[in-house]
Amino acid sequence: AQSVTQLDSQVPVFEEAPVELRCNYSSSVSVYLFWYVQYPNQGLQLLLKYLSGSTLVESINGFEAEFNKSQTSFHLRKPSVHISDTAEYFCAVSGLRSGGYNKLIFGAGTRLAVHP
Amino acid sequence: DTGVSQNPRHKITKRGQNVTFRCDPISEHNRLYWYRQTLGQGPEFLTYFQNEAQLEKSRLLSDRFSAERPKGSFSTLEIQRTEQGDSAMYLCASSLGSGTSTDTQYFGPGTRLTVL
């Protein structure tokens, strides 16, 4: 079984400041890791994912996350945030299952509030 | 728009009534998932379909819940004898089903259920 802990329920930050959203997971098997973003009144959108290979993964809008197996973490970072980054961010994990599908296990979410 | 669609977007019902939600996945996506999201929490897996076959059901899916995916296209989720604890956002996601566990899940906007 897998579980995900997002250590901060809310993160307030000023525009153009750096931000880190923390995510830790537990699993007895190899996992795939995801960050999803949910903008107000919109559905979940995949931000980035780690499947294998390089432990540093990047999104098209400047976010990056690093898979750290020894610390079982997958923290999300952005060096300079914009007002438009205000949203709820969910970390998720899935383990390889028979049949090949990935049931996602989500954390409780972190609300990022960017202030001018 | 060729994304995942869900109807209705909002449903208010009285305790004890039956409700049915519909999900239309992205065309040609073989895999379909239902999740439930309560306030302040991340989505929780409910059930999974590979084409028309329901291959996994969470223990969260009591016998009052039933899901179908006839012909492997759209899916319905029915809740019988609704209870106030059923109030939540019900999310549908679909993925291509490429034979591995790494295909991306695309989420619909959700159906928000309020049970009075």
Short mmCIF file of C-alpha atoms in Angstrom, two decimals, chain A residues 5-102:
data_model
loop_
_atom_site.label_atom_id
_atom_site.label_comp_id
_atom_site.label_asym_id
_atom_site.label_seq_id
_atom_site.Cartn_x
_atom_site.Cartn_y
_atom_site.Cartn_z
CA THR A 5 1.82 13.25 3.06
CA GLN A 6 1.82 16.87 2.02
CA LEU A 7 3.40 18.65 4.91
CA ASP A 8 1.83 22.08 4.41
CA SER A 9 -1.88 22.65 3.94
CA GLN A 10 -1.34 26.30 2.95
CA VAL A 11 1.67 28.19 1.64
CA PRO A 12 1.40 31.98 1.34
CA VAL A 13 4.12 33.64 -0.71
CA PHE A 14 4.78 36.97 -2.38
CA GLU A 15 4.95 37.29 -6.15
CA GLU A 16 8.41 36.61 -7.62
CA ALA A 17 9.54 34.80 -4.48
CA PRO A 18 10.69 31.16 -4.58
CA VAL A 19 8.43 28.42 -3.26
CA GLU A 20 8.72 24.79 -2.22
CA LEU A 21 5.73 22.51 -1.69
CA ARG A 22 6.71 19.44 0.26
CA CYS A 23 5.59 15.88 -0.43
CA ASN A 24 6.64 12.65 1.25
CA TYR A 25 5.41 9.20 0.37
CA SER A 26 5.58 5.69 1.72
CA SER A 27 5.48 2.52 -0.32
CA SER A 28 6.72 -1.02 -0.16
CA VAL A 29 7.16 -1.16 -3.95
CA SER A 30 8.62 1.02 -6.64
CA VAL A 31 6.44 4.02 -7.34
CA TYR A 32 5.62 6.61 -9.90
CA LEU A 33 5.15 10.15 -8.62
CA PHE A 34 2.96 12.98 -9.86
CA TRP A 35 2.06 16.56 -9.12
CA TYR A 36 -1.39 17.74 -10.16
CA VAL A 37 -2.67 21.33 -10.01
CA GLN A 38 -6.25 22.44 -9.53
CA TYR A 39 -7.06 26.03 -10.40
CA PRO A 40 -10.24 27.56 -8.94
CA ASN A 41 -13.35 26.03 -10.51
CA GLN A 42 -11.31 23.81 -12.80
CA GLY A 43 -10.43 20.11 -12.94
CA LEU A 44 -7.15 18.53 -11.96
CA GLN A 45 -4.33 18.99 -14.45
CA LEU A 46 -1.09 17.05 -14.54
CA LEU A 47 1.83 19.36 -13.76
CA LEU A 48 4.71 16.89 -13.93
CA LYS A 49 5.56 13.26 -13.27
CA TYR A 50 8.47 11.05 -12.36
CA LEU A 51 8.50 7.60 -13.90
CA SER A 52 12.16 6.66 -14.19
CA GLY A 53 15.50 8.06 -15.27
CA SER A 54 16.57 11.54 -14.22
CA THR A 55 15.38 12.34 -10.73
CA LEU A 56 14.75 15.98 -11.64
CA VAL A 57 11.62 16.58 -13.70
CA GLU A 58 10.35 19.88 -15.03
CA SER A 59 7.06 21.33 -16.18
CA ILE A 60 6.51 23.77 -19.01
CA ASN A 61 5.60 26.62 -16.67
CA GLY A 62 8.76 26.68 -14.58
CA PHE A 63 7.99 24.17 -11.83
CA GLU A 64 10.37 21.34 -11.07
CA ALA A 65 10.38 18.40 -8.69
CA GLU A 66 13.12 16.09 -7.54
CA PHE A 67 12.63 12.45 -6.66
CA ASN A 68 14.67 11.55 -3.58
CA LYS A 69 14.40 7.83 -2.94
CA SER A 70 16.41 7.82 0.28
CA GLN A 71 14.19 10.51 1.80
CA THR A 72 11.04 9.24 0.06
CA SER A 73 10.28 12.77 -1.06
CA PHE A 74 9.11 14.50 -4.22
CA HIS A 75 9.12 18.21 -3.37
CA LEU A 76 7.85 20.76 -5.89
CA ARG A 77 9.76 23.98 -6.42
CA LYS A 78 9.58 27.14 -8.45
CA PRO A 79 12.26 29.85 -8.29
CA SER A 80 9.86 32.75 -8.93
CA VAL A 81 6.08 32.48 -8.62
CA HIS A 82 3.37 34.49 -10.35
CA ILE A 83 -0.08 35.48 -9.22
CA SER A 84 -1.44 32.98 -11.76
CA ASP A 85 0.22 30.12 -9.85
CA THR A 86 -2.37 30.49 -7.10
CA ALA A 87 -4.04 27.09 -6.95
CA GLU A 88 -4.30 23.83 -5.03
CA TYR A 89 -1.43 21.43 -5.64
CA PHE A 90 -1.75 17.68 -5.11
CA CYS A 91 1.05 15.18 -4.88
CA ALA A 92 0.15 11.64 -5.93
CA VAL A 93 1.79 8.24 -6.08
CA SER A 94 1.02 5.01 -7.85
CA GLY A 95 2.67 1.63 -7.78
CA LEU A 96 3.00 -0.79 -10.65
CA ARG A 97 -0.11 -2.98 -10.64
CA SER A 98 -1.04 -6.10 -12.51
CA GLY A 99 -2.80 -5.07 -15.68
CA GLY A 100 -0.64 -1.98 -15.91
CA TYR A 101 -3.03 0.69 -14.73
CA ASN A 102 -2.06 3.30 -12.17
#
